[in-house]
Short mmCIF file of C-alpha atoms in Angstrom, two decimals:
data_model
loop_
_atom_site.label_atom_id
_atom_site.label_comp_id
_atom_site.label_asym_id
_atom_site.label_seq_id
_atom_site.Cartn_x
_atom_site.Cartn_y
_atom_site.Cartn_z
CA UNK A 19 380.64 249.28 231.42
CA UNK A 20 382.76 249.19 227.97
CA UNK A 21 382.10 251.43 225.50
CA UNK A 22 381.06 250.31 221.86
CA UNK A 23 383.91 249.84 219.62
CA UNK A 24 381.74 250.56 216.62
CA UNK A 25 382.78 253.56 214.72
CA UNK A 26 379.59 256.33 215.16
CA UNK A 27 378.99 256.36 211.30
CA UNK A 28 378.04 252.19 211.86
CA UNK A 29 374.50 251.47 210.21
CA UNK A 30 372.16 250.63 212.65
CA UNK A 31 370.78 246.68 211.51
CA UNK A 32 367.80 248.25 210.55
CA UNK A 33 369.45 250.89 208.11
CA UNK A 34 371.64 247.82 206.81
CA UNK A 35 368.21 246.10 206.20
CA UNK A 36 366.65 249.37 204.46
CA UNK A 37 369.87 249.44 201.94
CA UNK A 38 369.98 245.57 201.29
CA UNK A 39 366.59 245.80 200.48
CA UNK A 40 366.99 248.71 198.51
CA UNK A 41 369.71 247.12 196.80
CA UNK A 42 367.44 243.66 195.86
CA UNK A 43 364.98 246.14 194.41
CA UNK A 44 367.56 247.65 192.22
CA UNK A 45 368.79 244.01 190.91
CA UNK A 46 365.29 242.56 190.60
CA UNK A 47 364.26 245.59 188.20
CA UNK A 48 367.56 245.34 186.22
CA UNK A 49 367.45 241.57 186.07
CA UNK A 50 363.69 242.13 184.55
CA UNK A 51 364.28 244.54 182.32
CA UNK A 52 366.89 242.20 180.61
CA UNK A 53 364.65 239.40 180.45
CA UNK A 54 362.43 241.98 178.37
CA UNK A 55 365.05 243.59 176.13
CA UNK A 56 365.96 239.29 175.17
CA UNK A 57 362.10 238.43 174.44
CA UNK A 58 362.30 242.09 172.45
CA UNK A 59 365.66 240.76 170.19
CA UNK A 60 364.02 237.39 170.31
CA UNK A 61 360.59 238.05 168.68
CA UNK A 62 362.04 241.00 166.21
CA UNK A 63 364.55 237.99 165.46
CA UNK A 64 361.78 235.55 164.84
CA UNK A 65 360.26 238.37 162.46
CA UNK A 66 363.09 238.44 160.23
CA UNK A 67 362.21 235.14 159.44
CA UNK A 68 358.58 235.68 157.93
CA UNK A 69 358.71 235.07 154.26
CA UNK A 70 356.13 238.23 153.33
CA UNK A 71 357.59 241.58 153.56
CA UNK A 72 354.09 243.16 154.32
CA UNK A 73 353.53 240.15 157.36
CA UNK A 74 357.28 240.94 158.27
CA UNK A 75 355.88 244.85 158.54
CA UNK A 76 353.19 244.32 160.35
CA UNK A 77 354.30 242.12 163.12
CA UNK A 78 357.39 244.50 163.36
CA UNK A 79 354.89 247.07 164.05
CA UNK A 80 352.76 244.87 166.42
CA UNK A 81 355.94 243.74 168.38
CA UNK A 82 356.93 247.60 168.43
CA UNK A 83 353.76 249.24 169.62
CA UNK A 84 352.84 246.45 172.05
CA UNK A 85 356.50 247.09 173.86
CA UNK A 86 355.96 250.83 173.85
CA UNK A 87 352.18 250.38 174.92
CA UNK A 88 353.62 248.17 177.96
CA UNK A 89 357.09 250.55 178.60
CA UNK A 90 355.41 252.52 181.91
CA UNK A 91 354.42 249.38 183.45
CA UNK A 92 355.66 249.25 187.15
CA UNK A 93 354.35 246.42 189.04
CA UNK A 94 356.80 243.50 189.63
CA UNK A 95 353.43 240.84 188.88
CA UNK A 96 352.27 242.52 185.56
CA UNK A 97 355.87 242.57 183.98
CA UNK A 98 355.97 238.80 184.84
CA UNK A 99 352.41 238.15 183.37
CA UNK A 100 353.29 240.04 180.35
CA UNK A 101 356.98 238.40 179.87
CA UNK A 102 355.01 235.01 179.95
CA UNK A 103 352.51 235.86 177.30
CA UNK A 104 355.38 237.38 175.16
CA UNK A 105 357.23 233.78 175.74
CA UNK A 106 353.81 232.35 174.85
CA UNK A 107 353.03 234.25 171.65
CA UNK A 108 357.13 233.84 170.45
CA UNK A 109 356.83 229.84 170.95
CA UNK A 110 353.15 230.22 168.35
CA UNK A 111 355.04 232.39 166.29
CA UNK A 112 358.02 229.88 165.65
CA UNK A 113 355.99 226.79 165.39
CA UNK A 114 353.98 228.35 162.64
CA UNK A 115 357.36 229.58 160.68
CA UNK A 116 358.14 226.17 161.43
CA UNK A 117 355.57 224.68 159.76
CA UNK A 118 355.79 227.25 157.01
CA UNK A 119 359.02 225.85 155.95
CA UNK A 120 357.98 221.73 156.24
#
């Protein structure tokens, strides 16, 4: 019988598996925390646009405790949810500046 021609440091298909997967958890966490840092820049953006200073202070607060409040959340599912509702409440908060300036 031949012997293997792999090298003996080869990963075994299962340790290629463990890294790859390993790998996709690294990306998916880095890919989600840039969607949150944009929805961040995009609401404080929005902000900038409210016509009272003390409104403008006060959401910049809300906006700032709310991300802090959420920063040791782990699970892939409750990121999502909360990256929706963020979408959600940026969408109400630029229709009503909207509206505010017709």
């Amino acid at each position: 019988m031949a012997a293997s021609r792999l090298p003996p440091a080869t990963l075994t298909l299962k340790q290629v598996a463990a890294v790859l997967s390993s790998l996709l958890d690294h990306l998916s966490a880095f890919l989600r925390r840039q969607q949150v840092l944009l929805l961040y820049r995009r609401i404080l953006r929005a902000i900038r646009q409210v016509p009272d200073d003390s409104d403008r202070r006060y959401l910049k607060d809300w906006a700032r405790g709310e991300f802090k409040r959420n920063k040791s959340a782990t699970q892939e599912d409750t990121i999502r949810m909360m990256i929706t509702q963020g979408n959600m409440q940026l969408k109400e908060l630029e229709k009503t500046l909207a509206l505010a300036k017709s």
